[in-house]
Coordinates of C-alpha atoms and ligand atoms in Angstrom, one line a residue:
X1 CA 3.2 16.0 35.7
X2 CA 4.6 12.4 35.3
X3 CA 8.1 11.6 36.7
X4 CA 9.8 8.2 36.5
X5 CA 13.1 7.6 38.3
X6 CA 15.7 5.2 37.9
X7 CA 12.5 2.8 37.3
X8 CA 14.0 -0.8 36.9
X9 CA 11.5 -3.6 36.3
X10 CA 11.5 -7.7 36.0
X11 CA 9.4 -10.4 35.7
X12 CA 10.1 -13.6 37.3
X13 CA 9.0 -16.5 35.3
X14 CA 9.3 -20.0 37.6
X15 CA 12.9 -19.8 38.2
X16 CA 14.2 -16.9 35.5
X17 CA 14.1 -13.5 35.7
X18 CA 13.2 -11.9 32.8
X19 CA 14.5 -7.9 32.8
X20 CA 12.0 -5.4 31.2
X21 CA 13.2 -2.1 31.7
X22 CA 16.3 -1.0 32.8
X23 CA 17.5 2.5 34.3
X24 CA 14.5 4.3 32.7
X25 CA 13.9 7.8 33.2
X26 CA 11.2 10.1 32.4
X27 CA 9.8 13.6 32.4
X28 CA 6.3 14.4 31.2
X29 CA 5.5 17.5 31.2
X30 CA 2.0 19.1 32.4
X31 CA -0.4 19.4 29.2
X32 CA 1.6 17.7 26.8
X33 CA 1.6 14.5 24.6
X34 CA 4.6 12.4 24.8
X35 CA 5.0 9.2 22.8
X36 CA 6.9 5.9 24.0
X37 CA 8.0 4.5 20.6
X38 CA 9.7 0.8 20.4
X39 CA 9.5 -2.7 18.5
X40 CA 7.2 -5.3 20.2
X41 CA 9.0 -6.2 23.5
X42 CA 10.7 -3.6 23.8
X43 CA 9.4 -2.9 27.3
X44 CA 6.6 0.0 26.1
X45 CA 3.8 -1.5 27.9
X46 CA 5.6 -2.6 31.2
X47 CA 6.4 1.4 30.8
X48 CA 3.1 2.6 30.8
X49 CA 1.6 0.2 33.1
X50 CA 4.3 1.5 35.8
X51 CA 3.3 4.6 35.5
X52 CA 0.1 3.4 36.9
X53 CA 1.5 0.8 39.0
X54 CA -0.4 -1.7 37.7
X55 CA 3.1 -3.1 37.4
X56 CA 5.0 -2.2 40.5
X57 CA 8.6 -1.1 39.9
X58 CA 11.3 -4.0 40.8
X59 CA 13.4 -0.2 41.5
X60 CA 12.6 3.3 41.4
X61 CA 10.2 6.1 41.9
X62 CA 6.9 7.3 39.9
X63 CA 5.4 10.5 40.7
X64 CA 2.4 11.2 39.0
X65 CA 1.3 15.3 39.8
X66 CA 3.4 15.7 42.6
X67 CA 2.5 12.1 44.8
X68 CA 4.6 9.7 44.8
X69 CA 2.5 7.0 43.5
X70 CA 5.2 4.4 44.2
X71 CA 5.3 4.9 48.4
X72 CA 1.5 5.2 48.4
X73 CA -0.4 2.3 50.2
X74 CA -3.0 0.2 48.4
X75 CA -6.6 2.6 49.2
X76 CA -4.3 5.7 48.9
X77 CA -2.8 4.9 45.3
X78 CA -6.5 3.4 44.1
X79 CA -7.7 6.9 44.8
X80 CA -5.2 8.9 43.0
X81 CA -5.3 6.4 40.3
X82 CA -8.4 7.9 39.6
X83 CA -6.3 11.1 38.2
X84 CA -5.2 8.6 35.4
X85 CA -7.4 7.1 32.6
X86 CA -6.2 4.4 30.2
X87 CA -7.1 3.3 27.1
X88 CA -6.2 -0.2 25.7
X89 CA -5.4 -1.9 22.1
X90 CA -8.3 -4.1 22.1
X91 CA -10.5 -1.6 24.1
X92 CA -11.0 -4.0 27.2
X93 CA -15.1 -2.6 27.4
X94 CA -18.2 -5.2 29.2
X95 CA -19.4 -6.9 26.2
X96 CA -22.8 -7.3 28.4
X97 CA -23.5 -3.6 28.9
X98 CA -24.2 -0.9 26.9
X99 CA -22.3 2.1 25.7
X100 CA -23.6 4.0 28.4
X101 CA -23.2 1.7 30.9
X102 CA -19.5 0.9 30.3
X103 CA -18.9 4.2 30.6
X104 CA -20.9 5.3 33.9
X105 CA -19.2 2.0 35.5
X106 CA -15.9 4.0 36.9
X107 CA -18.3 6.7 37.9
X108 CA -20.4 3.9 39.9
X109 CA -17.6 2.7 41.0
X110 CA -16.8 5.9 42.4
X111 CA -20.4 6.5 44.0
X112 CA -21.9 9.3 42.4
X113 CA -24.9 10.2 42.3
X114 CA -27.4 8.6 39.7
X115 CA -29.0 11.7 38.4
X116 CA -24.9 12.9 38.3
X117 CA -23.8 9.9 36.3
X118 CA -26.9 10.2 33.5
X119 CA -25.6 13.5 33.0
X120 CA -22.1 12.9 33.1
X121 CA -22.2 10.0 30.4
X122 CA -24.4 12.2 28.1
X123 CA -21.7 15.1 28.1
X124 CA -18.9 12.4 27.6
X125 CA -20.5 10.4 24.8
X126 CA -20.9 14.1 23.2
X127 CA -17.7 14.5 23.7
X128 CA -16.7 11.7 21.6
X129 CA -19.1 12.1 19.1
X130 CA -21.3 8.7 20.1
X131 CA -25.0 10.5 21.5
X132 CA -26.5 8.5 19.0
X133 CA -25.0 4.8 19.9
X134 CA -26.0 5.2 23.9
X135 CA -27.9 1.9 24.1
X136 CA -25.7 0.2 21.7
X137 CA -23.5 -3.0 22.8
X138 CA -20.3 -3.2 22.2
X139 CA -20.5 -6.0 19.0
X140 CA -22.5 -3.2 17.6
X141 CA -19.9 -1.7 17.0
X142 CA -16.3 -0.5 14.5
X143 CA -13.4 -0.8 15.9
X144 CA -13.4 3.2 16.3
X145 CA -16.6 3.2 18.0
X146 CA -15.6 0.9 20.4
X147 CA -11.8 3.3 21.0
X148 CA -14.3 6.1 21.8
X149 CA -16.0 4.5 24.7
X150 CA -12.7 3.4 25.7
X151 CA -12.2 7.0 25.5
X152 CA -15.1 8.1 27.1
X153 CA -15.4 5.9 30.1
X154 CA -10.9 6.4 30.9
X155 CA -12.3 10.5 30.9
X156 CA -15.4 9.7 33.2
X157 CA -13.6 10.8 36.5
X158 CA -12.0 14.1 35.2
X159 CA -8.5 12.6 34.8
X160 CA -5.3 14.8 34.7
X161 CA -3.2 11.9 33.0
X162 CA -4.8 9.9 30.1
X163 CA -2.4 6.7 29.8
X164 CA -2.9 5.3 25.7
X165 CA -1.4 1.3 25.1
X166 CA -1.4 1.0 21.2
X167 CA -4.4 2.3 21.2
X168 CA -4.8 2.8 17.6
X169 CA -2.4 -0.5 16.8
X170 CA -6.2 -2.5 16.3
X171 CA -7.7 0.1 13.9
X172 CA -6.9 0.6 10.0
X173 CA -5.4 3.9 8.9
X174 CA -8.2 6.1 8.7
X175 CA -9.9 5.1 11.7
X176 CA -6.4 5.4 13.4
X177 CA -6.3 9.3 12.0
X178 CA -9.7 10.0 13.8
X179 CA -9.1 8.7 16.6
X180 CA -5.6 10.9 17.0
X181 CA -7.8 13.7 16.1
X182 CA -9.9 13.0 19.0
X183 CA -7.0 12.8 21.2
X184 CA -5.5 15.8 19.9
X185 CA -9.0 17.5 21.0
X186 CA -9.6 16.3 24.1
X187 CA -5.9 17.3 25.2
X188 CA -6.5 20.7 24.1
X189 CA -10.3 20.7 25.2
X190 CA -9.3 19.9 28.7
X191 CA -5.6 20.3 29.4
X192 CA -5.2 16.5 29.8
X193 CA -1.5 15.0 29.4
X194 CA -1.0 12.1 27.0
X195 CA 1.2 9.5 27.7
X196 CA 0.6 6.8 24.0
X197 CA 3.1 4.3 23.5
X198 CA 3.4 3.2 19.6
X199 CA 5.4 0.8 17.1
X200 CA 4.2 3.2 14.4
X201 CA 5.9 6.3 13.4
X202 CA 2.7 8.0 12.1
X203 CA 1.3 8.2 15.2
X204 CA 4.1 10.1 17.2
X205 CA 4.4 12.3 14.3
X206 CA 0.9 13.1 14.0
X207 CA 0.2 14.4 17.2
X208 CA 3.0 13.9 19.7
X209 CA 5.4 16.8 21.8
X210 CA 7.8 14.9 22.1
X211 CA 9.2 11.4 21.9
X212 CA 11.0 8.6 23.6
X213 CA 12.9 5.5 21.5
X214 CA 12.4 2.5 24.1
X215 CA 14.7 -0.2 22.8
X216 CA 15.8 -3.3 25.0
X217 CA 14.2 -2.1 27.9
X218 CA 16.3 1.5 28.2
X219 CA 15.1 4.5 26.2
X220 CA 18.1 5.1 23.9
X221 CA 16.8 8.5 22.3
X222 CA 14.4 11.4 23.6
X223 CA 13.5 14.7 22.6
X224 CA 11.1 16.8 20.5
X225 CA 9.3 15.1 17.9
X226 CA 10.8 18.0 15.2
X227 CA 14.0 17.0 16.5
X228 CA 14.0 13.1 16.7
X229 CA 12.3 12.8 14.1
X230 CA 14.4 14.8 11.3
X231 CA 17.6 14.2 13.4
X232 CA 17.7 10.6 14.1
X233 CA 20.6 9.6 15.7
X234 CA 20.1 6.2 17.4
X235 CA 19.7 3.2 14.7
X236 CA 16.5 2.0 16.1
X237 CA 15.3 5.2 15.7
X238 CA 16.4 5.7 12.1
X239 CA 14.7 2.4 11.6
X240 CA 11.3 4.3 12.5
X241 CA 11.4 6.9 10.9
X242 CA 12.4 4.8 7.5
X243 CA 8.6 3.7 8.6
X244 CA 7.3 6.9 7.0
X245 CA 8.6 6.6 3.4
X246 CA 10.0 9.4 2.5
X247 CA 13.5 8.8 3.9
X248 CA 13.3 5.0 2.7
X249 CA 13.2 6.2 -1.1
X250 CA 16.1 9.4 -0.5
X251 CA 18.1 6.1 0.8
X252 CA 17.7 4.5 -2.9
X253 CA 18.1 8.4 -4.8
X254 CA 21.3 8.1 -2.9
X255 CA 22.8 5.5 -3.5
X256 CA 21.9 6.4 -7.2
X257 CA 23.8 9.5 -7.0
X258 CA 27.1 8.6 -5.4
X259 CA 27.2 5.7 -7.6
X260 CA 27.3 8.1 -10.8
X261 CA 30.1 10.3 -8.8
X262 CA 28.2 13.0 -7.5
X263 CA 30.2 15.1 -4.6
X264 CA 28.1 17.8 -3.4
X265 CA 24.7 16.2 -2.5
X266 CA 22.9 17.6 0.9
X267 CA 19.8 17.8 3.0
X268 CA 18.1 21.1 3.8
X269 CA 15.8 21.0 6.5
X270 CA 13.5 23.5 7.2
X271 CA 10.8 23.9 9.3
X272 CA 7.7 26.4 10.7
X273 CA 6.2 28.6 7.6
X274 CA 9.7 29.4 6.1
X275 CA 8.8 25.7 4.2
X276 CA 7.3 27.5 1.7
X277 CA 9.8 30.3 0.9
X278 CA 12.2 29.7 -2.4
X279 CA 15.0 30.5 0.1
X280 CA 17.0 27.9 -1.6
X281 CA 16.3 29.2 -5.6
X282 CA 17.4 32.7 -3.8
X283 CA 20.6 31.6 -2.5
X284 CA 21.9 29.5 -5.5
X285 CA 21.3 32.9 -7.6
X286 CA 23.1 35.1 -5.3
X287 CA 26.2 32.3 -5.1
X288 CA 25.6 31.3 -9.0
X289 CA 25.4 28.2 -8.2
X290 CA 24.0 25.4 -10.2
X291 CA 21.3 22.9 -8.3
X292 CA 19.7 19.8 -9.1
X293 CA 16.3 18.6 -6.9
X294 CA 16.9 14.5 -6.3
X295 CA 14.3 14.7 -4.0
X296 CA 11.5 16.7 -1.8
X297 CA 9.0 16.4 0.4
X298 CA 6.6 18.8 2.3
X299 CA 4.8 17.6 5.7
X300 CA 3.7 18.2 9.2
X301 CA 4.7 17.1 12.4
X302 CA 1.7 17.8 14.9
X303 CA 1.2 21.8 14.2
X304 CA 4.7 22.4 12.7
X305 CA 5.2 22.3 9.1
X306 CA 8.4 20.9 8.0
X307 CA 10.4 20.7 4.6
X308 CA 13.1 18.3 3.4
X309 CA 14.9 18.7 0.3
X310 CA 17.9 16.8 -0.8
X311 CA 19.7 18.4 -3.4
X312 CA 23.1 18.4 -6.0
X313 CA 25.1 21.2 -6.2
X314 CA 27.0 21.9 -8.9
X315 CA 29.9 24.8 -9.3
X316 CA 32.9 25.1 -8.0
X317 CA 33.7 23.7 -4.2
X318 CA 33.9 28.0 -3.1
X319 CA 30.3 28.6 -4.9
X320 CA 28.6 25.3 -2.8
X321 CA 30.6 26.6 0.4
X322 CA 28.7 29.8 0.2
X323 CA 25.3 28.6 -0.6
X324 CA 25.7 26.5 2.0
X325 CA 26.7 28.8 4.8
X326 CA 24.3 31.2 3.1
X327 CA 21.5 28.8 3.2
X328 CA 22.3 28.1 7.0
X329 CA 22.8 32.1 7.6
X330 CA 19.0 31.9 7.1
X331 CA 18.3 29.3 9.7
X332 CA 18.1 26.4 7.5
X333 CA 19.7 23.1 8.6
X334 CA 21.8 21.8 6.0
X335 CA 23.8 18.8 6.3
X336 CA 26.2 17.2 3.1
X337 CA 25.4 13.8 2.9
Ligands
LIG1 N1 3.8 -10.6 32.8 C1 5.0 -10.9 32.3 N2 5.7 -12.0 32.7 C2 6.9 -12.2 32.2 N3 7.5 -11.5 31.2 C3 6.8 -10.4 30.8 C4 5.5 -10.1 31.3 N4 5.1 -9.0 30.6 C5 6.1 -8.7 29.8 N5 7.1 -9.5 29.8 C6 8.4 -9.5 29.1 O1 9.0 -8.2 29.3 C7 9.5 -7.7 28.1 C8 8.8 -6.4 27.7 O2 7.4 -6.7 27.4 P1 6.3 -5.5 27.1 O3 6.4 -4.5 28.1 O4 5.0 -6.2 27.0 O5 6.8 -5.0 25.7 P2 6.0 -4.2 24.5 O6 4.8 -3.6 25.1 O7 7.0 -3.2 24.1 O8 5.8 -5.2 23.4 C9 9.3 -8.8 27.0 O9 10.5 -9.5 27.0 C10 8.2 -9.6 27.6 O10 8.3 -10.9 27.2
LIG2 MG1 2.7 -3.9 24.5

């Protein structure tokens, strides 16, 4: 749905040039939600806003559902830039109008009929769960609130793409967690891809596909969010997923263990339903041998439950061999730490 090619981008500030993003490329596939992850310049939202061109490329290519948005000229690209909605950090919405009259502005803008338009915001202001606040202004408003008519009025001409810039990065936990929700909805509701760029964890592992690690301007790891996200491999990356704690405290359990002498200490992984099978209790009877629990956690990434346990074998170095290849005989992903 979204393709970026060898997209290069810099800003030129009075006589510097200031590089943003370097060699980037990028898939997105048709109905899904990929994240951008990075640290604050980083490059996420020069990403985001190339994909729209409202930063034009210094190099490269952006196709957005098969156009090539990047060879368009100016009234060409503003209509297909209908196709893609975007939602902001600080919600960008008229302070003078009301609810409904921020979000029936794009489908003004676009000239549709009145009667069509009354109609149109009713359904969308459903669809976000704000009938009730119509006639409301803005500074009437929670920070959530005000997300949804961001929501609502990027969704008023039937997007395929909805572009997201930090758009929970203004809003405390809980309001952040319903308005992923919402997202998660509206993509499966209507088939809409999700492009969100993030600084937080959470919010890829909530309700993301898949993930990019944007670092320096380049994107230095990419993948499934199962994968990336319990298979770190990039130090940036390490550093967030350290975000969510449960890996921060195994660091410290660690350390602990090796310090006493401990040998045998590893990470089972599992994910999907087999999370809540005593596979492990199984195998250490069949092999005999003795195991210790330094730590455990139980989670989900988007749909997928997942499993991590880190524990000490005991026994001889033939007994841990086994339960080891025993444990991965069942599809489990062990590694020795
Ligand atoms: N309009 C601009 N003019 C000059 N430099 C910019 C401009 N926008 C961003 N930059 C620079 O480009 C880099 C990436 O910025 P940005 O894309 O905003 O990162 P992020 O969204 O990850 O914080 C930073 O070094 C930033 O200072
Ligand atoms: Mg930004």
């Amino acid at each position: 749905m979204i393709r970026l090619e060898h997209i290069e981008k810099s800003y030129t500030v009075g006589k510097l040039t200031v590089p943003a993003l370097r060699r980037v490329d990028l898939d997105v596939k048709q109905g899904e939600i990929f994240g951008v992850i990075g640290h604050s310049g980083a490059g996420k939202s020069t990403l985001i806003r190339c994909i729209n061109l409202l930063e034009r490329p210094t190099e490269g290519r952006v196709f957005v559902d098969g156009v090539e948005l990047s060879a368009l000229p100016d009234k060409r690209l503003q209509e297909e830039r209908r196709k893609i909605g975007m939602i902001f950090q600080h919600f960008n919405l008229l302070s003078s109008a009301t609810v409904a009259k921020n979000v029936a502005f794009p489908l003004e803008l676009a000239g549709l009929p009145k009667a069509d338009i009354r109609d149109r915001v009713r359904s969308l202001l459903a669809l976000v769960g704000l009938e009730e606040h119509a006639d409301k202004y803005p500074s009437q408003l929670s920070g959530g609130q005000k997300q949804r008519v961001g929501i609502a009025r990027a969704l008023a001409n039937e997007p395929k793409v909805l572009l997201c810039d930090e758009a929970t990065s203004a809003l405390d936990p809980q309001t952040t967690n319903s308005i992923l929700a919402l997202l998660l909805d509206i993509n499966k509701k209507l088939g809409l891809t999700i492009v969100l760029i993030t600084h937080e964890m959470h919010v890829i592992r909530s309700i993301c596909d898949r993930v990019a690690v944007i670092d320096g301007g380049t994107i230095v790891e990419e993948g499934p969010v199962t994968e990336v996200f319990l298979k770190p491999q990039h130090p940036t990356t390490k550093d967030f997923v350290e975000q969510v704690a449960d890996r921060f405290e195994l660091k410290e359990a660690l350390a602990h263990e090796k310090a006493a002498g401990s040998r045998s200490i590893v990470r089972i992984t599992y994910l999907g339903e087999t999370t809540y099978e005593p596979v492990l209790f199984e195998a250490a009877r069949e092999t005999g041998t003795p195991i210790s629990i330094l730590q455990g956690t139980i989670s989900r990434m988007k749909d997928t439950p997942y499993g991590q346990l880190v524990v000490e074998f005991g026994g001889s170095d033939s007994q841990v061999s086994d339960t080891i290849t025993l444990l991965r005989t069942r599809g489990f992903d062990v590694e020795v730490l």
